[in-house]
Coordinates of C-alpha atoms in Angstrom, one line a residue:
M4 CA 26.3 27.5 -45.8
E5 CA 27.0 25.2 -48.7
A6 CA 27.5 26.9 -52.0
I7 CA 24.7 26.7 -54.6
K8 CA 26.1 25.9 -58.1
A9 CA 24.3 27.1 -61.1
A10 CA 25.5 24.1 -63.0
D11 CA 23.2 22.0 -60.7
F12 CA 20.1 23.9 -61.7
N13 CA 17.5 22.1 -63.9
P14 CA 15.8 24.7 -66.0
K15 CA 13.2 22.2 -67.2
F16 CA 12.0 21.6 -63.7
R17 CA 10.0 24.9 -63.7
D18 CA 8.2 23.7 -66.9
E19 CA 7.4 20.4 -65.2
V20 CA 5.9 22.2 -62.2
A21 CA 4.0 24.6 -64.4
E22 CA 2.4 21.7 -66.2
L23 CA 1.3 20.3 -62.8
L24 CA 0.0 23.7 -61.6
K25 CA -2.3 24.5 -64.5
G26 CA -4.4 27.5 -63.4
Y27 CA -1.8 28.6 -60.8
D28 CA 1.1 31.0 -61.5
F29 CA 4.0 30.4 -59.2
S30 CA 6.6 32.3 -61.2
N31 CA 5.6 35.8 -60.0
C32 CA 7.4 35.4 -56.7
L33 CA 9.2 38.6 -55.6
A34 CA 11.3 36.7 -52.9
C35 CA 10.0 39.3 -50.5
G36 CA 9.4 36.8 -47.6
M37 CA 5.8 37.8 -46.9
C38 CA 4.9 34.1 -47.1
T39 CA 7.4 33.1 -44.5
A40 CA 6.3 36.0 -42.3
G41 CA 2.7 34.9 -42.7
C42 CA 3.3 31.3 -41.8
P43 CA 2.6 30.8 -38.1
Y44 CA 5.1 28.0 -37.9
S45 CA 8.1 29.3 -39.8
D46 CA 9.9 29.9 -36.5
I47 CA 8.7 26.8 -34.7
H48 CA 10.8 24.1 -36.2
E49 CA 13.4 23.7 -39.0
N50 CA 12.4 23.2 -42.7
Q51 CA 9.3 25.3 -42.4
D52 CA 10.2 28.2 -44.7
P53 CA 7.9 28.6 -47.8
R54 CA 10.0 31.3 -49.3
K55 CA 13.1 29.1 -49.4
F56 CA 11.1 26.2 -50.7
L57 CA 9.7 28.2 -53.5
R58 CA 13.1 29.6 -54.4
K59 CA 14.4 26.1 -54.8
V60 CA 11.5 25.4 -57.3
L61 CA 12.1 28.5 -59.3
L62 CA 15.9 27.9 -59.5
G63 CA 15.3 24.4 -60.8
M64 CA 16.8 22.7 -57.8
K65 CA 14.8 19.5 -58.4
D66 CA 16.7 17.1 -56.2
E67 CA 16.8 19.6 -53.3
V68 CA 13.0 20.2 -53.6
Y69 CA 12.1 16.5 -53.4
A70 CA 14.6 16.0 -50.5
D71 CA 13.1 18.9 -48.6
P72 CA 10.9 17.8 -45.6
Y73 CA 8.9 21.0 -46.2
I74 CA 6.8 19.0 -48.7
W75 CA 5.3 17.0 -45.9
Y76 CA 5.7 19.4 -43.0
C77 CA 3.6 22.0 -44.7
T78 CA 0.0 21.9 -43.5
M79 CA -1.3 23.4 -46.8
C80 CA -3.3 25.9 -44.8
E81 CA -2.8 28.8 -47.3
R82 CA -1.9 31.3 -44.5
C83 CA 1.2 32.2 -46.6
T84 CA -0.9 32.7 -49.7
I85 CA -3.1 35.4 -48.3
E86 CA 0.0 37.4 -47.3
C87 CA 1.6 37.1 -50.7
P88 CA 1.4 40.3 -52.8
M89 CA 1.5 38.2 -55.9
N90 CA -1.0 35.6 -54.7
V91 CA 1.3 32.6 -55.2
N92 CA -0.5 29.5 -53.8
I93 CA 2.2 27.5 -51.9
A94 CA -0.4 25.0 -50.8
A95 CA -1.3 24.2 -54.4
L96 CA 2.4 23.8 -55.2
V97 CA 2.9 21.5 -52.3
R98 CA -0.1 19.3 -53.2
S99 CA 1.0 19.1 -56.8
L100 CA 4.5 18.0 -55.9
R101 CA 3.1 15.4 -53.4
G102 CA 1.0 14.1 -56.3
T103 CA 4.1 13.1 -58.2
W104 CA 5.3 10.9 -55.3
D105 CA 5.4 7.1 -55.7
K106 CA 2.4 5.9 -53.7
D107 CA 4.3 3.3 -51.8
K108 CA 6.7 6.0 -50.5
I109 CA 4.1 8.4 -49.2
P110 CA 4.7 9.0 -45.5
G111 CA 2.5 7.6 -42.7
Y112 CA -0.6 5.8 -43.5
L113 CA -2.1 8.4 -45.9
Q114 CA -2.1 6.0 -48.8
T115 CA -3.5 3.2 -46.7
I116 CA -6.5 5.3 -45.9
A117 CA -7.0 6.2 -49.5
N118 CA -6.8 2.6 -50.6
E119 CA -9.3 1.5 -48.0
H120 CA -11.7 4.4 -48.8
I121 CA -11.6 3.4 -52.5
E122 CA -12.3 -0.3 -51.6
S123 CA -14.9 0.1 -48.9
G124 CA -16.4 3.5 -49.7
N125 CA -15.3 5.2 -46.5
Q126 CA -12.0 6.2 -44.9
M127 CA -12.6 4.1 -41.7
N128 CA -13.1 0.9 -43.7
V129 CA -16.5 0.3 -42.1
G130 CA -18.3 -2.6 -43.6
Q131 CA -21.8 -2.3 -45.0
V132 CA -23.5 -4.4 -42.3
D133 CA -21.8 -2.5 -39.5
Y134 CA -22.8 0.8 -41.1
E135 CA -26.4 -0.1 -41.4
E136 CA -26.6 -1.6 -38.0
T137 CA -25.1 1.6 -36.5
L138 CA -27.8 3.6 -38.2
E139 CA -30.4 1.3 -36.8
W140 CA -29.0 1.7 -33.3
I141 CA -29.0 5.5 -33.7
E142 CA -32.6 5.3 -34.9
E143 CA -33.6 3.3 -31.9
E144 CA -31.8 5.7 -29.5
L145 CA -33.6 8.7 -31.1
Q146 CA -37.0 7.0 -30.9
E147 CA -36.6 6.7 -27.2
E148 CA -34.9 10.1 -26.7
L149 CA -37.5 12.0 -28.8
G150 CA -40.4 10.0 -27.4
D151 CA -41.4 9.2 -31.0
P152 CA -41.7 5.5 -31.8
N153 CA -42.4 6.3 -35.4
Y154 CA -39.1 8.2 -36.0
K155 CA -37.1 6.9 -38.9
I156 CA -33.8 8.1 -40.4
P157 CA -34.7 9.0 -44.0
L158 CA -32.5 6.7 -46.0
N159 CA -32.1 6.9 -49.8
K160 CA -35.0 9.3 -50.1
K161 CA -35.3 10.4 -53.7
G162 CA -35.9 14.1 -54.2
A163 CA -35.0 15.2 -50.7
K164 CA -34.0 18.8 -50.3
Y165 CA -30.8 18.0 -48.5
F166 CA -28.3 15.2 -48.9
Y167 CA -26.2 14.9 -45.7
G168 CA -22.6 13.8 -46.2
F169 CA -20.6 13.2 -43.0
N170 CA -17.4 11.7 -41.6
A171 CA -16.8 8.0 -41.2
R172 CA -15.6 8.7 -37.6
D173 CA -19.3 9.4 -36.8
I174 CA -20.0 5.8 -37.5
K175 CA -16.9 4.0 -36.2
Y176 CA -16.1 6.1 -33.2
Y177 CA -18.6 8.9 -32.5
P178 CA -22.1 7.7 -33.4
N179 CA -23.4 10.0 -30.6
E180 CA -22.2 12.9 -32.7
L181 CA -24.3 11.8 -35.7
Q182 CA -27.2 11.2 -33.3
T183 CA -27.0 14.8 -32.0
T184 CA -27.0 16.2 -35.6
L185 CA -30.0 14.1 -36.6
K186 CA -31.8 15.3 -33.5
L187 CA -31.3 18.9 -34.6
F188 CA -32.6 18.0 -38.1
Y189 CA -35.7 16.3 -36.5
V190 CA -36.5 19.4 -34.4
A191 CA -36.1 21.7 -37.5
G192 CA -38.3 19.4 -39.5
I193 CA -36.1 19.6 -42.6
D194 CA -36.4 17.3 -45.6
Y195 CA -33.2 15.4 -45.9
T196 CA -31.7 12.0 -46.6
I197 CA -28.7 9.9 -45.8
S198 CA -27.5 7.4 -48.3
T199 CA -26.6 3.8 -47.5
K200 CA -24.5 3.6 -50.7
R201 CA -22.1 6.6 -50.5
W202 CA -22.1 8.8 -47.4
D203 CA -18.4 9.6 -46.3
A204 CA -17.6 13.1 -47.6
T205 CA -13.9 12.9 -46.6
N206 CA -11.1 12.5 -49.0
I207 CA -7.5 11.9 -47.8
A208 CA -6.3 12.4 -51.4
L209 CA -6.8 16.1 -50.9
F210 CA -3.6 15.9 -48.9
T211 CA -1.6 13.3 -51.0
G212 CA -2.3 15.1 -54.3
Q213 CA -3.0 11.8 -56.1
T214 CA -5.8 12.9 -58.5
D215 CA -6.8 9.4 -59.5
D216 CA -7.4 8.5 -55.9
F217 CA -9.2 11.8 -55.3
L218 CA -11.7 11.2 -58.1
A219 CA -12.2 7.5 -57.2
I220 CA -13.2 8.6 -53.7
S221 CA -15.3 11.7 -54.3
M222 CA -16.9 11.1 -57.7
P223 CA -19.3 8.4 -56.4
L224 CA -20.7 10.7 -53.7
W225 CA -21.3 13.5 -56.1
Q226 CA -23.0 11.0 -58.4
E227 CA -25.1 9.7 -55.5
V228 CA -26.4 13.2 -54.8
A229 CA -27.4 13.5 -58.5
D230 CA -28.9 10.0 -58.6
L231 CA -31.1 10.8 -55.6
E232 CA -32.1 14.1 -57.2
C233 CA -31.4 16.0 -54.0
E234 CA -31.4 19.8 -54.2
E235 CA -28.3 20.5 -52.0
L236 CA -25.4 18.7 -50.5
I237 CA -24.8 19.5 -46.8
V238 CA -21.4 18.5 -45.4
T239 CA -20.7 17.9 -41.7
E240 CA -18.4 19.6 -39.3
C241 CA -15.2 18.5 -41.0
G242 CA -13.0 21.0 -42.8
H243 CA -11.2 18.7 -45.2
A244 CA -14.5 16.9 -46.1
F245 CA -16.1 20.3 -46.9
R246 CA -13.1 21.4 -48.9
S247 CA -12.8 18.1 -50.7
M248 CA -16.5 18.2 -51.7
R249 CA -16.7 21.8 -52.8
W250 CA -13.2 22.3 -54.3
G251 CA -13.3 19.0 -56.1
Y252 CA -16.9 19.6 -57.3
R253 CA -15.8 23.0 -58.8
T254 CA -12.7 21.4 -60.4
Y255 CA -13.9 18.0 -61.6
W256 CA -17.7 17.5 -61.5
K257 CA -19.5 18.0 -64.8
G258 CA -22.9 16.5 -64.0
K259 CA -26.0 17.9 -62.4
Q260 CA -25.3 21.2 -60.6
Y261 CA -26.3 21.7 -57.0
P262 CA -25.0 23.9 -54.2
I263 CA -22.7 22.5 -51.5
R264 CA -22.9 24.1 -48.0
H265 CA -21.3 23.6 -44.6
I266 CA -23.7 22.3 -41.9
L267 CA -23.1 25.4 -39.8
E268 CA -24.4 27.6 -42.7
L269 CA -27.6 25.5 -42.7
L270 CA -28.0 25.5 -38.9
N271 CA -27.5 29.3 -38.8
E272 CA -30.2 29.6 -41.4
L273 CA -32.6 27.3 -39.4
V274 CA -32.0 29.3 -36.2
K275 CA -32.7 32.6 -37.9
E276 CA -35.9 31.1 -39.4
G277 CA -37.0 30.0 -36.0
K278 CA -37.0 26.3 -36.9
I279 CA -34.5 25.6 -34.2
K280 CA -34.8 27.5 -30.9
L281 CA -31.9 27.8 -28.5
D282 CA -32.0 29.0 -24.9
P283 CA -29.6 32.0 -24.6
D284 CA -29.2 31.3 -20.8
A285 CA -28.3 27.6 -21.1
I286 CA -24.6 28.1 -21.6
T287 CA -22.7 30.5 -19.3
E288 CA -19.1 29.4 -19.8
V289 CA -16.6 31.4 -21.8
V290 CA -16.6 29.9 -25.3
T291 CA -14.1 30.4 -28.1
Y292 CA -14.2 29.0 -31.7
H293 CA -11.4 27.5 -33.9
D294 CA -11.6 28.3 -37.6
P295 CA -10.6 25.2 -39.6
C296 CA -8.4 26.4 -42.5
N297 CA -10.2 24.4 -45.1
T298 CA -13.6 25.8 -44.0
A299 CA -12.6 29.4 -43.2
R300 CA -9.7 30.5 -45.2
K301 CA -10.1 28.3 -48.3
E302 CA -13.9 28.2 -48.5
G303 CA -14.8 31.5 -46.8
V304 CA -17.1 30.1 -44.2
Y305 CA -16.5 32.1 -40.9
E306 CA -19.2 34.7 -40.6
A307 CA -22.2 32.2 -40.4
P308 CA -20.7 30.2 -37.5
R309 CA -20.2 33.5 -35.5
E310 CA -23.7 34.7 -36.2
L311 CA -25.0 31.3 -35.0
M312 CA -22.8 31.4 -31.8
R313 CA -23.9 35.0 -30.9
S314 CA -27.5 33.9 -31.1
F315 CA -27.2 31.7 -28.0
L316 CA -23.8 32.2 -26.3
K317 CA -23.5 34.8 -23.6
N318 CA -19.7 34.7 -23.4
F319 CA -18.2 34.2 -26.8
V320 CA -14.6 35.3 -27.2
D321 CA -12.8 35.1 -30.5
M322 CA -9.2 34.0 -30.8
N323 CA -6.6 36.5 -32.2
P324 CA -6.2 36.2 -35.1
H325 CA -9.4 34.5 -36.3
G326 CA -11.6 33.9 -39.4
K327 CA -9.7 34.2 -42.6
M328 CA -6.5 35.0 -40.8
N329 CA -6.7 32.1 -38.3
Y330 CA -3.8 29.9 -37.4
C331 CA -3.8 26.3 -38.5
C332 CA -4.1 23.9 -35.5
G333 CA -1.0 22.1 -36.7
A334 CA -2.5 18.9 -38.0
G335 CA -3.5 20.0 -41.4
G336 CA -2.2 18.6 -44.7
G337 CA -2.6 15.0 -43.5
G338 CA -0.4 15.6 -40.4
M339 CA -2.7 13.4 -38.3
A340 CA -1.9 10.4 -40.5
M341 CA 1.9 10.8 -40.4
P342 CA 2.9 9.7 -37.0
E343 CA 6.6 10.0 -37.8
Y344 CA 6.0 13.7 -37.7
N345 CA 4.2 13.8 -34.3
D346 CA 6.9 15.9 -32.8
I347 CA 6.4 18.5 -35.5
R348 CA 2.6 18.4 -35.0
K349 CA 3.1 18.9 -31.2
A350 CA 5.4 21.8 -31.7
K351 CA 3.0 23.6 -34.0
G352 CA 0.1 22.9 -31.7
K353 CA 1.6 25.0 -28.9
R354 CA 0.9 28.1 -30.8
K355 CA -2.8 27.1 -31.0
V356 CA -2.7 26.3 -27.2
D357 CA -1.4 29.8 -26.5
Q358 CA -4.2 31.3 -28.6
V359 CA -6.9 29.4 -26.7
L360 CA -5.4 30.3 -23.3
A361 CA -5.3 34.0 -24.2
T362 CA -9.2 33.9 -24.6
G363 CA -9.8 32.5 -21.2
A364 CA -12.1 30.0 -22.8
E365 CA -13.7 27.2 -20.8
I366 CA -15.0 25.5 -23.9
V367 CA -13.5 25.4 -27.4
I368 CA -15.8 24.8 -30.4
V369 CA -13.8 22.7 -32.9
P370 CA -16.0 22.2 -36.0
C371 CA -13.8 19.7 -37.7
H372 CA -13.0 16.0 -37.0
N373 CA -9.4 16.3 -38.0
C374 CA -8.9 19.4 -35.9
M375 CA -10.7 17.8 -33.1
D376 CA -8.3 14.9 -33.0
Q377 CA -5.4 17.4 -32.9
F378 CA -7.1 19.5 -30.1
N379 CA -7.7 16.4 -28.1
D380 CA -4.0 15.5 -28.4
L381 CA -3.1 19.0 -27.4
N382 CA -5.1 18.5 -24.2
K383 CA -2.9 15.5 -23.5
W384 CA 0.4 17.2 -24.4
Y385 CA -0.3 20.5 -22.7
P386 CA -2.1 20.2 -19.3
E387 CA -2.9 23.9 -19.3
K388 CA -5.1 23.4 -22.4
A389 CA -6.9 20.4 -20.8
K390 CA -8.9 22.9 -18.7
S391 CA -11.0 23.8 -21.8
P392 CA -12.7 20.8 -23.3
N393 CA -13.3 20.6 -27.1
V394 CA -16.8 20.2 -28.6
H395 CA -18.5 20.2 -32.0
M396 CA -21.0 23.0 -32.6
C397 CA -23.9 20.6 -32.8
S398 CA -23.1 19.2 -29.4
L399 CA -23.1 22.7 -27.8
M400 CA -26.3 23.5 -29.6
E401 CA -27.9 20.4 -28.1
R402 CA -27.2 21.7 -24.6
A403 CA -29.2 24.9 -25.4
L404 CA -31.9 23.2 -27.6
I405 CA -35.5 24.1 -26.7
M406 CA -37.5 21.0 -27.6
P407 CA -40.9 21.8 -29.2
E408 CA -44.0 20.9 -27.3
K409 CA -45.7 17.7 -28.5
E410 CA -49.1 18.2 -30.0

C-alpha cells in the first residue's frame, strides 16, 4: 500500500465540501465501516467502498477524491446511509461532488440527455408534433378498446384534481404503457389532466448534480401544475422521476403548494375505494416486487404497493431484504446512461438476480422505467433470470381488471 503523506492533505477541501453540502453534516463519521457493510456492492467490484471514499474527503485528499471511480460507480441508493449510526448521507456527498464536474467531462451521455431535455422539454427529445400525434393514436386505440367513441384524453384541463406527469419513454418507446394507465384512470372515473406543454417528470440532473440543469428541467413542470390549478401531482412508475419531482419540489419550489404522490399510492387508494375492481383469481403466477431506491428508501413509498398487490395477487412473495432495506438493481445514479461502466452494472445486477431467483417468482413487478431497463438487460445477461418476465404494476393490474358494465 502506498504511503499517505500528511503534507499532501488539503485542509480547505473539507470547507469546500461543507459549502456544497449545506444541510448535510458529513464530518461526524466514526470510520466504523457500517456504510461499507451496508452497501450491497462493496464486495462485488473494486472502488466501491463508501468508508474509504469518505475518509479521503475528511482527510482533505482532494486529488484522490476526484480521481476515485467511486464518484461514478456509486448508485446513490442511500443503502449505506440507513446503516450509518451518524446518518452521514454518502449519496448527497457524491451528488454534490459530481455537480462540480465540468459538464463536458461527465461520463456517458448523461449531459447529452440533460441538454436535450432542456431544449425539447423531455429527456427523449420527442418533438411536439410527434408527442401530440402519439396522444391522438393512444386516444383512438382507447376509443376502440373501451367501446367509447366519445373518449378523449383530458388535455390541459384547468382545475383538474390530478396532473399526471410521466416518463418520455412512454411516448417514444412504450405508448402501450401509457395507454394501460389511462385505461385504469378511465375505469376509475378520476378527474385528471395531461399537459401538452410540460409532461416529462424525469430529470437526469438528479444524477449529475448540476443544479442549474436540474432547475431548468423540473421548474417548468411544477409551474405547469400551478398554472393549470391542479390539486395534486401524480408521478408515474419511475423512481427517479418521483424523487426528482418530490425532493426538488421540497428543496426549490416556492410557488403554489400541492401534494406529489406516486401513482401506486393513488391506485391503491382507488382500489380500496372500489373505483377499480380487480379479479383475485386472474393471476395465479408467483409474483415478486422490486423496490426502486428512489421510491422506497428515499421517499418512503413501499407499504402502499404491497397493500395494492395483496388485494389481487394470490402468490406474492417478497424479496429479502425488501422495502426500505432493499438492494439497488445496480443501474441507479445514472448507471444506465454510462455505457463505459456496463461491466460494473452487470456485476451489480447479479446480486439482484440472486434475490429474484430466491423468491421463485414467475413475474417481477418493476415499478420504474430505469430499473426496468436494467432488469431487461439482466434477462439478457443471466439466462436463469429470463424465466421471470418484468412488468409494470399497471400492466399486471390490467390483466386482473374487471371492466364495469356499460349502462
